[in-house]
Amino acid sequence: MKKEYSKTEIKIKTAAKSLFLKKGYSATTTREIAKKSDINLALLNYYFTSKWKLFEIIMFETLFDFLSKMVEVYNDEKTSLEDKIKLTCEKYIDMTIAEPLLPTFVLNELKNNPTSFLKMPSTKMIMKSRLVAQYQEGVKKGIYAKIEPIHFVTNIMSLIVFPFMCSPILMKMEKLNTEEFNNLMHERKKSIPKWIIKMIKK
Amino acid sequence: MKKEYSKTEIKIKTAAKSLFLKKGYSATTTREIAKKSDINLALLNYYFTSKWKLFEIIMFETLFDFLSKMVEVYNDEKTSLEDKIKLTCEKYIDMTIAEPLLPTFVLNELKNNPTSFLKMPSTKMIMKSRLVAQYQEGVKKGIYAKIEPIHFVTNIMSLIVFPFMCSPILMKMEKLNTEEFNNLMHERKKSIPKWIIKMIKK
DNA sequence: TTTTTTATTAATCATTTGTTTAATTCAATT
DNA sequence: AATTGAATTAAACAAATGATTAATAAAAAA
């Protein structure tokens, strides 16, 4: 189903994504993209019609990739709720260490242009995930304190993602280099599940 | 000490801030600023030299305002740790409801231009605040579980701020309008302190 | 009032930017 | 080998953008 991209198209998309992530949509020029991907400027429009279309494609694929990976963990049939939380932290922290600019980029562009998200594969899948169901079962059984599911999932994501978005501040506050900062995030792979479980335990 | 701004300068700054917050630095044009503030385009450069200088001034004042308000609560001599957490949540959630675009804007522009932050009034004040000290006292006394202070303050801010940055997603997921979303955030003023305290209790 | 300084304006400049055109090269097909 | 269609290129266009200029209006100082 997925469109097959030629080498040139991939070069353009790769360069464009890296620039969009770093500088945002508006601050990135088509000439920069052409230069970085080592193609002629006109090819950008030849293959992708316009800067905006190219951006939309990259945005969609990026979000789609991310959501797919996320839902995969959320919906695993074999794992317990607490394992799911652990796996979520591990997976998403690793993913974000690999692409630390992504969360701020996505949320910022989403702010600038909320409609570009409407086409997205239903984000509602998260609320209907096994993770949420398992938590609610736990509540019924009296194991967990009752928290609205929307708050529950928001809390997990907040603790995982926000520190990355604050990295410039945290690194300045604690005089960290990138490696030290990443270590701090690695620590959180073990801590966040503990914190979350404390939060939901009665 | 603070510079006195003329009426015209305030008009420019107000319009510019609102546009920068909404669209970011690059996507905002000087002509838009001039139009919105109802001044002649040349006055922008007359008073502020350049778009970038104007932006720096706005950025600095915004961050300074925010940090001042934050540190004020963190360093209150009268309140207990748990009260400080409650007050922080209340104050910052209210602040962010009033200016919901600010966190994403700040963190994004900071990502694009990390140096613009170096001039900032020491963010280190947070780590040396009474709030952190009180938490560490509690750890010594054996009341609280030991968490690195940097994680402790990060967690508080994460739970408070991140949901605002996700508002487009949350609103779509739960089909909320702005009022309903704000209510959700108001709820968190009471919940977050409870969650944080559970997190740090042994 | 006259002079001087400050504030405001319209017009313009020099770049930059996204996009298009028309010509050329390359690759596949006949 | 000739032909056709796709890929690539250099050049150019039109609009937008940040900034400046030179002239004028308003306010303050003399």
XYZ file of C-alpha atoms (C1' of nucleotides) in Angstrom:
464
model
C 0.000 0.000 0.000
C 2.742 2.402 0.992
C 4.131 4.502 -1.811
C 7.510 3.413 -3.122
C 10.000 6.221 -3.022
C 12.903 6.610 -5.425
C 16.436 7.249 -4.179
C 16.096 10.932 -4.949
C 12.826 11.201 -3.109
C 14.336 9.511 -0.081
C 17.330 11.850 -0.149
C 14.978 14.820 -0.213
C 12.748 13.467 2.527
C 15.662 12.594 4.783
C 17.292 15.990 4.455
C 13.990 17.785 4.818
C 13.031 15.866 7.924
C 16.301 16.594 9.639
C 16.012 20.293 8.822
C 12.344 20.539 9.780
C 13.108 18.852 13.086
C 15.950 21.196 13.874
C 14.581 24.517 12.670
C 10.875 24.054 12.178
C 8.821 24.453 9.034
C 9.032 28.204 8.500
C 12.727 28.584 9.209
C 13.634 25.858 6.752
C 14.078 26.957 3.142
C 13.669 24.846 0.057
C 17.196 25.793 -0.983
C 18.604 24.401 2.241
C 16.762 21.157 1.679
C 18.054 20.978 -1.890
C 21.602 21.654 -0.773
C 21.546 19.171 2.084
C 20.047 16.412 -0.043
C 22.376 17.346 -2.895
C 19.668 17.665 -5.494
C 18.582 20.430 -7.776
C 16.112 22.838 -6.265
C 13.499 22.141 -8.917
C 13.384 18.457 -8.043
C 11.743 19.250 -4.761
C 8.698 20.628 -6.533
C 8.982 18.016 -9.273
C 8.563 15.206 -6.775
C 6.620 16.817 -3.945
C 4.746 19.700 -5.612
C 5.456 22.162 -2.825
C 7.339 22.679 0.410
C 4.086 22.349 2.303
C 3.131 19.044 0.666
C 6.580 17.666 1.431
C 6.145 18.767 5.008
C 2.743 17.137 5.303
C 4.102 13.835 4.039
C 6.991 13.900 6.504
C 4.727 14.927 9.352
C 2.219 12.208 8.607
C 4.792 9.435 8.299
C 6.572 10.557 11.453
C 3.399 10.612 13.512
C 2.189 7.390 12.008
C 5.449 5.618 12.830
C 5.385 6.893 16.344
C 1.769 6.076 17.056
C 2.124 2.605 15.590
C 5.055 1.785 17.833
C 3.236 3.166 20.823
C -0.028 1.360 20.277
C 1.918 -1.842 19.719
C 3.087 -1.831 23.333
C -0.197 -0.531 24.666
C -2.107 -3.386 23.061
C 0.192 -6.309 23.794
C -1.977 -9.216 24.929
C 0.654 -11.063 26.936
C 1.953 -8.404 29.274
C 0.579 -7.160 32.575
C -0.249 -3.516 33.132
C 2.899 -2.928 35.106
C 5.020 -4.550 32.417
C 3.323 -2.435 29.795
C 4.255 0.678 31.705
C 7.852 -0.489 31.955
C 7.995 -1.363 28.269
C 6.451 1.929 27.310
C 9.076 3.834 29.236
C 11.938 1.829 27.834
C 10.767 1.974 24.285
C 9.773 5.587 24.203
C 12.793 6.878 26.071
C 15.073 4.989 23.701
C 13.157 6.329 20.734
C 13.399 9.875 22.004
C 17.093 9.632 22.792
C 17.517 8.591 19.166
C 15.440 11.541 17.935
C 15.359 14.098 20.725
C 14.089 16.989 18.628
C 10.925 15.231 17.594
C 8.531 15.918 20.474
C 9.075 19.668 20.551
C 8.917 19.808 16.780
C 5.668 17.872 16.557
C 3.897 19.702 19.341
C 5.015 23.061 18.051
C 3.942 22.480 14.465
C 0.721 21.051 15.789
C 0.157 24.252 17.707
C 0.822 26.332 14.596
C -1.435 24.219 12.469
C -3.833 22.040 14.476
C -5.751 20.887 11.407
C -2.741 19.042 9.988
C -3.409 16.494 12.669
C -7.020 15.820 11.883
C -6.045 13.471 9.101
C -4.078 11.358 11.545
C -4.832 7.705 12.188
C -7.176 7.846 15.119
C -5.385 8.908 18.226
C -8.425 7.537 19.982
C -6.860 4.101 19.763
C -4.829 4.996 22.810
C -7.892 5.420 24.979
C -9.267 2.128 23.723
C -5.989 0.301 24.268
C -5.424 -2.771 26.401
C -3.283 -0.667 28.726
C -6.222 1.528 29.642
C -8.537 -1.463 29.913
C -6.168 -3.261 32.221
C -5.877 -0.225 34.428
C -9.633 0.076 34.650
C -9.946 -3.618 35.496
C -7.476 -2.992 38.311
C -9.615 -0.144 39.547
C -12.715 -2.336 39.580
C -10.843 -5.020 41.484
C -9.858 -2.392 44.015
C -6.142 -2.750 43.321
C -5.687 0.709 41.865
C -6.904 4.136 42.865
C -9.404 5.606 40.472
C -7.889 8.112 38.097
C -9.589 9.228 34.908
C -7.928 7.270 32.084
C -7.137 10.466 30.230
C -5.128 11.679 33.214
C -3.515 8.292 33.588
C -2.127 8.158 30.060
C -1.262 11.837 30.125
C 0.804 11.342 33.256
C 2.818 8.535 31.749
C 3.575 10.514 28.633
C 4.318 13.679 30.610
C 6.943 12.011 32.753
C 8.557 10.397 29.734
C 8.519 13.154 27.147
C 8.621 16.490 28.906
C 12.160 16.166 30.280
C 13.433 15.861 26.725
C 11.671 19.025 25.722
C 13.317 20.764 28.656
C 16.766 19.447 27.851
C 18.288 22.880 27.178
C 17.093 24.070 30.587
C 18.035 20.917 32.460
C 21.447 20.785 30.839
C 22.102 24.361 31.830
C 20.785 23.923 35.366
C 22.951 20.901 36.031
C 25.806 21.708 33.649
C 25.333 18.503 31.694
C 26.640 17.469 28.328
C 24.520 15.359 25.996
C 25.849 12.074 27.327
C 25.177 12.989 30.935
C 21.728 14.164 30.008
C 20.992 10.896 28.241
C 22.132 8.964 31.302
C 19.626 10.924 33.323
C 16.935 9.844 30.866
C 18.090 6.244 31.015
C 17.666 6.345 34.789
C 14.086 7.332 34.239
C 13.362 4.121 32.364
C 13.438 2.375 35.726
C 12.130 5.189 37.908
C 9.067 6.297 36.004
C 7.313 2.901 36.206
C 7.896 2.896 39.952
C 6.520 6.387 40.288
C 3.517 5.656 38.137
C 2.707 2.514 40.091
C 3.007 4.405 43.365
C 0.659 6.998 41.927
C -2.023 4.501 41.050
C -1.648 2.197 44.052
C -4.172 2.820 46.792
C 16.116 49.880 36.672
C 13.670 48.516 34.127
C 13.469 50.488 30.922
C 10.438 52.687 30.568
C 8.535 51.920 27.418
C 6.494 54.494 25.503
C 2.933 53.764 24.436
C 4.099 52.953 20.934
C 6.746 50.573 22.152
C 4.218 48.769 24.335
C 1.823 48.465 21.424
C 4.560 46.918 19.326
C 5.716 44.585 22.067
C 2.206 43.415 22.867
C 1.340 42.664 19.274
C 4.689 41.035 18.629
C 4.437 38.821 21.673
C 1.005 37.575 20.745
C 2.149 36.803 17.193
C 5.406 35.181 18.255
C 3.523 32.982 20.706
C 1.024 31.883 18.105
C 3.230 31.426 15.048
C 6.795 31.376 16.290
C 9.635 33.704 15.399
C 10.225 32.758 11.771
C 6.628 32.623 10.686
C 5.915 36.068 12.090
C 6.617 38.978 9.739
C 7.466 42.518 10.699
C 4.575 43.721 8.588
C 2.144 41.604 10.575
C 3.488 43.061 13.777
C 3.171 46.558 12.395
C -0.376 45.955 11.246
C -1.513 44.328 14.478
C 0.032 47.053 16.629
C -1.304 49.706 14.229
C 2.026 51.430 13.736
C 4.143 52.200 10.726
C 6.489 49.425 9.730
C 9.561 51.619 10.109
C 8.805 52.285 13.763
C 9.621 48.707 14.602
C 13.214 49.205 13.542
C 13.238 52.751 14.896
C 12.479 51.525 18.402
C 13.836 47.994 18.413
C 16.557 48.029 15.732
C 15.572 44.666 14.271
C 13.016 41.907 14.427
C 15.535 39.729 16.237
C 16.303 42.326 18.916
C 12.600 42.793 19.518
C 12.232 39.065 19.852
C 15.101 38.819 22.324
C 13.578 41.509 24.520
C 10.200 39.780 24.549
C 11.754 36.394 25.193
C 13.856 37.678 28.049
C 11.007 39.499 29.766
C 8.676 36.546 29.368
C 11.135 34.083 30.849
C 12.117 36.486 33.586
C 8.489 37.023 34.581
C 7.827 33.335 34.645
C 10.918 32.336 36.592
C 10.351 35.086 39.138
C 6.834 33.909 39.846
C 8.006 30.326 40.079
C 10.915 30.940 42.432
C 8.632 33.037 44.614
C 6.571 29.972 45.514
C 9.562 27.665 45.673
C 11.298 29.882 48.224
C 8.393 30.768 50.488
C 9.616 30.502 54.082
C 6.249 29.898 55.688
C 4.870 26.964 53.746
C 5.499 23.250 54.099
C 6.801 21.166 51.221
C 3.404 19.712 50.498
C 1.829 23.158 50.511
C 4.520 24.410 48.166
C 3.673 21.643 45.743
C -0.008 22.511 45.941
C 0.680 26.212 45.450
C 2.989 25.520 42.545
C 0.336 23.506 40.787
C -2.361 26.068 41.359
C -0.268 29.020 40.350
C 1.331 27.505 37.316
C -1.783 25.859 35.972
C -3.639 29.132 36.276
C -0.793 30.950 34.583
C -0.744 28.481 31.746
C -4.488 28.532 31.246
C -4.104 32.272 30.853
C -1.292 31.874 28.338
C -1.498 28.335 26.989
C 0.782 28.886 23.997
C 3.735 29.936 26.087
C 5.364 26.616 27.068
C 5.500 25.191 23.567
C 6.670 28.504 22.213
C 9.466 28.889 24.744
C 10.736 25.341 24.512
C 10.625 25.393 20.741
C 12.465 28.664 20.327
C 14.936 27.460 22.920
C 15.515 24.365 20.841
C 16.085 26.479 17.745
C 18.421 28.827 19.522
C 19.752 27.453 22.817
C 22.165 30.324 23.344
C 19.368 32.857 23.712
C 18.833 31.328 27.104
C 22.358 31.652 28.406
C 21.748 35.261 29.330
C 18.871 34.206 31.543
C 18.772 34.920 35.272
C 20.189 31.797 36.779
C 17.875 28.885 36.358
C 20.042 27.275 39.007
C 17.994 29.105 41.621
C 15.437 26.349 41.290
C 17.840 23.668 42.473
C 18.871 25.832 45.390
C 15.300 26.639 46.342
C 13.649 26.016 49.680
C 11.368 23.476 47.993
C 14.304 21.256 47.101
C 15.896 21.759 50.500
C 12.685 20.798 52.267
C 12.373 17.686 50.190
C 15.931 16.681 51.018
C 15.324 17.294 54.712
C 12.369 14.967 54.449
C 14.561 12.332 52.851
C 17.092 12.613 55.684
C 14.322 12.281 58.223
C 13.192 9.164 56.451
C 9.794 10.580 55.545
C 10.376 10.635 51.811
C 11.883 8.186 49.369
C 15.153 9.319 47.910
C 14.812 10.773 44.440
C 17.466 12.904 42.806
C 16.289 16.522 43.182
C 16.603 17.092 39.454
C 14.115 14.289 38.837
C 11.889 15.555 41.592
C 11.499 19.054 40.166
C 11.317 17.723 36.622
C 8.449 15.459 37.565
C 6.438 18.279 39.061
C 6.908 20.460 36.012
C 6.242 17.586 33.636
C 2.877 16.760 35.157
C 1.886 20.412 35.172
C 3.107 21.673 31.810
C 3.138 18.805 29.368
C -0.630 18.318 29.174
C -0.951 21.891 27.935
C 1.551 21.241 25.205
C -0.496 18.208 24.169
C -3.765 20.076 24.172
C -4.390 19.615 20.429
C -3.972 15.864 20.821
C -5.928 15.576 24.043
C -8.734 17.702 22.702
C -8.971 15.520 19.638
C -8.766 12.266 21.574
C -11.526 13.235 23.950
C -13.431 15.586 21.654
C -13.075 18.502 24.036
C -13.591 22.193 23.482
C -11.348 24.728 25.172
C -13.556 25.059 28.220
C -13.700 21.324 28.781
C -9.977 21.064 28.342
C -9.402 23.803 30.884
C -11.641 21.998 33.346
C -9.458 18.966 32.941
C -6.453 21.109 33.803
C -8.250 22.592 36.789
C -8.827 19.080 38.088
C -5.100 18.533 37.973
C -4.500 21.354 40.425
C -5.782 19.024 43.107
C -4.632 15.703 41.672
C -1.011 16.443 40.846
C -0.025 17.261 44.442
C -1.582 13.989 45.552
C 0.266 12.056 42.870
C 3.569 13.739 43.620
C 3.220 13.050 47.325
C 2.419 9.419 46.653
C 5.491 9.282 44.445
C 7.822 10.573 47.126
C 6.237 8.796 50.104
C 7.998 5.609 51.121
C 8.235 82.284 18.518
C 11.959 79.984 16.865
C 14.820 76.129 17.158
C 15.853 71.597 18.038
C 14.826 67.112 19.014
C 11.766 63.233 18.681
C 8.158 60.544 16.385
C 5.902 59.078 12.309
C 5.232 58.270 7.475
C 5.462 56.642 2.533
C 8.480 54.966 -0.600
C 12.200 52.192 -1.785
C 16.168 48.818 -1.591
C 18.369 44.566 -1.627
C 17.672 39.833 -0.474
C 15.388 35.859 0.116
C 11.931 32.602 -0.914
C 8.765 29.259 -3.146
C 7.830 27.997 -7.525
C 7.974 27.525 -12.614
C 9.841 27.234 -17.246
C 12.292 25.516 -20.915
C 16.173 23.140 -22.178
C 19.098 19.077 -21.551
C 20.559 14.561 -20.051
C 19.586 9.927 -18.951
C 17.263 5.454 -19.205
C 14.108 2.381 -20.904
C 11.385 0.659 -24.915
C 10.603 -0.259 -29.524
C 19.735 2.879 -33.508
C 15.824 5.650 -32.967
C 12.172 7.070 -30.044
C 9.830 8.056 -26.072
C 9.215 9.309 -21.386
C 11.258 10.322 -17.057
C 14.877 12.734 -14.434
C 17.766 16.616 -13.890
C 19.490 21.175 -14.599
C 20.235 26.319 -14.936
C 17.837 30.307 -15.218
C 14.288 33.170 -14.193
C 9.873 35.017 -12.062
C 6.925 37.092 -8.871
C 5.930 37.857 -4.343
C 7.374 38.562 0.311
C 10.486 40.174 3.671
C 13.668 42.805 6.837
C 15.576 46.957 6.789
C 16.634 51.838 5.401
C 16.029 56.453 3.613
C 14.516 60.941 3.213
C 10.781 63.813 4.018
C 7.209 65.437 7.186
C 4.679 66.121 11.509
C 4.610 66.623 16.353
C 6.564 67.768 20.700
C 9.959 69.799 23.628
C 13.458 73.159 24.552
C 15.441 77.489 23.740
